[in-house]
PDB file of C-alpha atoms in Angstrom:
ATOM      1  CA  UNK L   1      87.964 102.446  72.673  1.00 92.00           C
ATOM      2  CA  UNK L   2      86.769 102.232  76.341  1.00 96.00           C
ATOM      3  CA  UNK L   3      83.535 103.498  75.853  1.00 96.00           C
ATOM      4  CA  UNK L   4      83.271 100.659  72.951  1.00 97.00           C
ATOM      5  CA  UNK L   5      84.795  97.771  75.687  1.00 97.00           C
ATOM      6  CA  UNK L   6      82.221  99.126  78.057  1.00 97.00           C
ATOM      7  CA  UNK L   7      78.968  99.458  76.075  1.00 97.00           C
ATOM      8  CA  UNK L   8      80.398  95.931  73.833  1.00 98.00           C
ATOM      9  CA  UNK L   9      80.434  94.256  77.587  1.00 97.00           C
ATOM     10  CA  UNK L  10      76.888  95.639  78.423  1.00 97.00           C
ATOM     11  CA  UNK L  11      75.192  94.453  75.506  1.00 98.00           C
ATOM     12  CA  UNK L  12      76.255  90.902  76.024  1.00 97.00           C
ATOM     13  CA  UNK L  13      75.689  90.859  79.442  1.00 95.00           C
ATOM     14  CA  UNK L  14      72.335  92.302  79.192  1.00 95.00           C
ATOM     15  CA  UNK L  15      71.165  89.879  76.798  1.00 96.00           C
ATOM     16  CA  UNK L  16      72.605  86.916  79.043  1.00 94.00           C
ATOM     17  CA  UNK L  17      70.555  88.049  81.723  1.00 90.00           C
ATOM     18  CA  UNK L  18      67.801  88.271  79.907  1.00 91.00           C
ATOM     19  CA  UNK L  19      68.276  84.699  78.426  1.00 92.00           C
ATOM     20  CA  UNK L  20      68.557  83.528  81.852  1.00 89.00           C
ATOM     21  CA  UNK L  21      65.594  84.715  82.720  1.00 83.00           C
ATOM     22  CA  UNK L  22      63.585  83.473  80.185  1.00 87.00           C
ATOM     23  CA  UNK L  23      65.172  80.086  80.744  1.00 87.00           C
ATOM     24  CA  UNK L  24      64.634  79.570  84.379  1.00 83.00           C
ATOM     25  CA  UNK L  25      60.847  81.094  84.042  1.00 75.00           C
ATOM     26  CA  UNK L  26      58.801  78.153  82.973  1.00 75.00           C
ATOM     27  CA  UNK L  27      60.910  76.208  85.353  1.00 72.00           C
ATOM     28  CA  UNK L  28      60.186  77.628  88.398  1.00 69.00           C
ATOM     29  CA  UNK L  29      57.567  80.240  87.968  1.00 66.00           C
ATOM     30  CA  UNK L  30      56.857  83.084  90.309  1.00 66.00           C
ATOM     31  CA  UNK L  31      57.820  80.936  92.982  1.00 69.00           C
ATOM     32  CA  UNK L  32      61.354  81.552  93.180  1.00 69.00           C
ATOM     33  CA  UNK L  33      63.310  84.289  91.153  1.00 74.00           C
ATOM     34  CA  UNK L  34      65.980  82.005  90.150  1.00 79.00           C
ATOM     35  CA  UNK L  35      67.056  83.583  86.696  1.00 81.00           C
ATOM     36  CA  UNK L  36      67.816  87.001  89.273  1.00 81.00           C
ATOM     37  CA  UNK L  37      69.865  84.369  91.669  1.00 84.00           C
ATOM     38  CA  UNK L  38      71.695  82.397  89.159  1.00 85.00           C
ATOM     39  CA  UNK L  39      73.026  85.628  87.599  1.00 88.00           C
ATOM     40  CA  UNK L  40      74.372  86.983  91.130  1.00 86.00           C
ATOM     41  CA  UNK L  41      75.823  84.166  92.222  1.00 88.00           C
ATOM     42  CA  UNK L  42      77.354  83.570  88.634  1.00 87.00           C
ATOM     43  CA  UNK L  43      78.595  86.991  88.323  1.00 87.00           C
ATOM     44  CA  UNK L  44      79.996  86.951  91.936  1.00 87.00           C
ATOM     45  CA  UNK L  45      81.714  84.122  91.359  1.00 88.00           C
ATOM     46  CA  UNK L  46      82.978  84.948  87.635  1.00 90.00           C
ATOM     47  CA  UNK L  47      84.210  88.543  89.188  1.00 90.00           C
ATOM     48  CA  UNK L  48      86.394  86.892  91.835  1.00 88.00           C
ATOM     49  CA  UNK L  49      88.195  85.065  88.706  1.00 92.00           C
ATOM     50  CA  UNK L  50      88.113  88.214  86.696  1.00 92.00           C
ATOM     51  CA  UNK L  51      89.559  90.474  89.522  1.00 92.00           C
ATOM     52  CA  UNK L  52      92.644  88.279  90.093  1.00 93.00           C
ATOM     53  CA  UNK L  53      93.240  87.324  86.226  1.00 93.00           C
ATOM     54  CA  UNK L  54      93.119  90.944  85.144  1.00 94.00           C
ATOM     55  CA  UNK L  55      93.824  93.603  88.226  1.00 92.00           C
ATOM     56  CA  UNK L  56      96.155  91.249  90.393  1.00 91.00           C
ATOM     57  CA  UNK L  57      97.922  89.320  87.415  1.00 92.00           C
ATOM     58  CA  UNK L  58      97.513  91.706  84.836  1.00 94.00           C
ATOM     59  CA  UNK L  59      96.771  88.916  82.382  1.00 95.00           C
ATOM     60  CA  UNK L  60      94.538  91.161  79.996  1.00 94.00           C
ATOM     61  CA  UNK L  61      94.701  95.135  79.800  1.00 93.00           C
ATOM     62  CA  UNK L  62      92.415  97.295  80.346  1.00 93.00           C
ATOM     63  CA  UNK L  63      89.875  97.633  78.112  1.00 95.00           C
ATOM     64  CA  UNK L  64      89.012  93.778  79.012  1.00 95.00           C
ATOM     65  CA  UNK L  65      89.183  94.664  82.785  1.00 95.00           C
ATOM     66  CA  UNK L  66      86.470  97.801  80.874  1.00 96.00           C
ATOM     67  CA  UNK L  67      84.552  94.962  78.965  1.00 97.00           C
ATOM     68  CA  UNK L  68      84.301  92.299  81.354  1.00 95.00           C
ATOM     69  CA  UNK L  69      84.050  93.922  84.819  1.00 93.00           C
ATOM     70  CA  UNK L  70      82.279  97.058  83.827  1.00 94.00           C
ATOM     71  CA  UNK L  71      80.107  96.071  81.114  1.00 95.00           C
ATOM     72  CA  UNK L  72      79.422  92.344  81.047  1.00 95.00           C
ATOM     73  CA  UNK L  73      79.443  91.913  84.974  1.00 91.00           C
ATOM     74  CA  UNK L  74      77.790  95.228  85.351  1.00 89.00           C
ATOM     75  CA  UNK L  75      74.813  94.619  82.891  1.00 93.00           C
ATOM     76  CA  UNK L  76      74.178  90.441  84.152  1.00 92.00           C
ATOM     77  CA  UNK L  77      74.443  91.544  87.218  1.00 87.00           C
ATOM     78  CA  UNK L  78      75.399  94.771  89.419  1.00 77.00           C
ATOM     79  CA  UNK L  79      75.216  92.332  92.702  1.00 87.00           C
ATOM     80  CA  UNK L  80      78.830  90.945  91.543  1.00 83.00           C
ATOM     81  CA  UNK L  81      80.561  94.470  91.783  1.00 83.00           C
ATOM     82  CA  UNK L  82      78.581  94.933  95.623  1.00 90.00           C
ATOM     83  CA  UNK L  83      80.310  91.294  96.410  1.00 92.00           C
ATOM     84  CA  UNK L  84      83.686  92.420  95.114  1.00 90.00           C
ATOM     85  CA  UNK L  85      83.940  95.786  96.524  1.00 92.00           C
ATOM     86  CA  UNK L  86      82.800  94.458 100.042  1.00 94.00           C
ATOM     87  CA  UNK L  87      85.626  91.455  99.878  1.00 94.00           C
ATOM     88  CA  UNK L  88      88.124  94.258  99.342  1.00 94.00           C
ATOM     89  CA  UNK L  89      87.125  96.124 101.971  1.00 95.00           C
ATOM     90  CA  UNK L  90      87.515  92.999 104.249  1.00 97.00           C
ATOM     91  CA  UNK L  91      90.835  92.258 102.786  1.00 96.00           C
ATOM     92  CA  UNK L  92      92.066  95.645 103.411  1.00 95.00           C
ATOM     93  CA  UNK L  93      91.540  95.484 107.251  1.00 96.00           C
ATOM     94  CA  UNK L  94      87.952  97.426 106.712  1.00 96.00           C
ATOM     95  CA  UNK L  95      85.824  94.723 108.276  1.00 96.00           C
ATOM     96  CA  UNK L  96      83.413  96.840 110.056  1.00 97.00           C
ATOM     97  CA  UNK L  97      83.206  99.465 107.044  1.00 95.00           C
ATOM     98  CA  UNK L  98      82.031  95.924 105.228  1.00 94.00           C
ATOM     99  CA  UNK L  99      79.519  94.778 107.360  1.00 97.00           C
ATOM    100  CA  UNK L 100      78.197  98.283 107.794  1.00 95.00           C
ATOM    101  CA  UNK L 101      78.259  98.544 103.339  1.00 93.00           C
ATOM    102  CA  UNK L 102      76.577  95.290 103.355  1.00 95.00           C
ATOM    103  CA  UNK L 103      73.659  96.082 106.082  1.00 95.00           C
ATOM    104  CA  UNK L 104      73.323  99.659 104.500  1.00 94.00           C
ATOM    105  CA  UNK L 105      72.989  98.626 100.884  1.00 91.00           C
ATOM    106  CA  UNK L 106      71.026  95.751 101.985  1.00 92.00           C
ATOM    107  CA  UNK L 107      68.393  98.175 103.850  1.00 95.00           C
ATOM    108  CA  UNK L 108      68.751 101.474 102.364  1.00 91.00           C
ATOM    109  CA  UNK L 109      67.768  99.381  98.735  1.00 85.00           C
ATOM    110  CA  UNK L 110      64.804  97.140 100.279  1.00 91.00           C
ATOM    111  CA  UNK L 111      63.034 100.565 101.481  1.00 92.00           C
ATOM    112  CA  UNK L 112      63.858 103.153  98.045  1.00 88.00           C
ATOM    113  CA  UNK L 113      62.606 100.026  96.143  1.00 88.00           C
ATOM    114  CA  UNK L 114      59.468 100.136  98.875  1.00 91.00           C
ATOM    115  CA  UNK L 115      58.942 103.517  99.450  1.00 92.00           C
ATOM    116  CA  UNK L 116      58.897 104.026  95.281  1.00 92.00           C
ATOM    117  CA  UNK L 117      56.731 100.994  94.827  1.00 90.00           C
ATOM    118  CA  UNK L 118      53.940 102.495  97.126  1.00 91.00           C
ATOM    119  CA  UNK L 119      54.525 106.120  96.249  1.00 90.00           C
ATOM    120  CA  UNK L 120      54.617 105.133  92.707  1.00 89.00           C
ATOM    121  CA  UNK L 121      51.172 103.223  92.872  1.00 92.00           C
ATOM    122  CA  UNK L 122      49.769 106.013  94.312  1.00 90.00           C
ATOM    123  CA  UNK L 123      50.586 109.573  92.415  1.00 90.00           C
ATOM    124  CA  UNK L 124      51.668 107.692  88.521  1.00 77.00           C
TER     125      UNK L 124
END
């Protein structure tokens, strides 16, 4: 049944994304990649309201916690569970082990997504 939760939370959120997307396109372009921003700020914000509704207050079990963190969270947007798991840090007396997650993950992405761009346009 968790697998199901998961993979049920995945395909919704995938598709929202992907509505999203194709929403805020013809509005703004290639000038600003609001569809990508709309989704991280929604699903950091919708995560936050999650966390404490189904992990602190243990208002839903959990194969929602499965369906709605994991899968519909994780397919709109993986930014949301990078927001969340750096808050807890903070909030469990980790600051520096935050800012050092947030500057790592922040960096180490920027140049794998570089580094593969450029190595990918020149060897595929």
């Amino acid at each position: 049944m968790q697998w199901i939760a998961i993979a049920l939370g995945g395909a919704i959120g995938a598709v929202l994304r992907h509505l999203i997307a194709i929403w805020s396109f013809p509005v703004f372009e290639n000038r600003l990649p609001l569809g990508t921003f709309i989704v991280n700020l929604t699903g950091s914000l919708l995560i936050g309201v999650a966390y404490v509704a189904i992990v602190e207050r243990g208002m839903f079990g959990h194969e929602w916690r499965l369906l709605i963190m994991t899968g519909l969270f994780g397919a709109l947007t993986t930014f949301s569970t990078f927001s969340l798991e750096t808050v807890l840090l903070w909030h469990n007396g980790q600051p520096l082990t935050a800012l050092t997650y947030i500057a790592v993950s922040l960096l180490a992405c920027l140049a794998a997504t570089a580094a593969t761009i450029s190595l990918g346009m020149k060897y595929l």
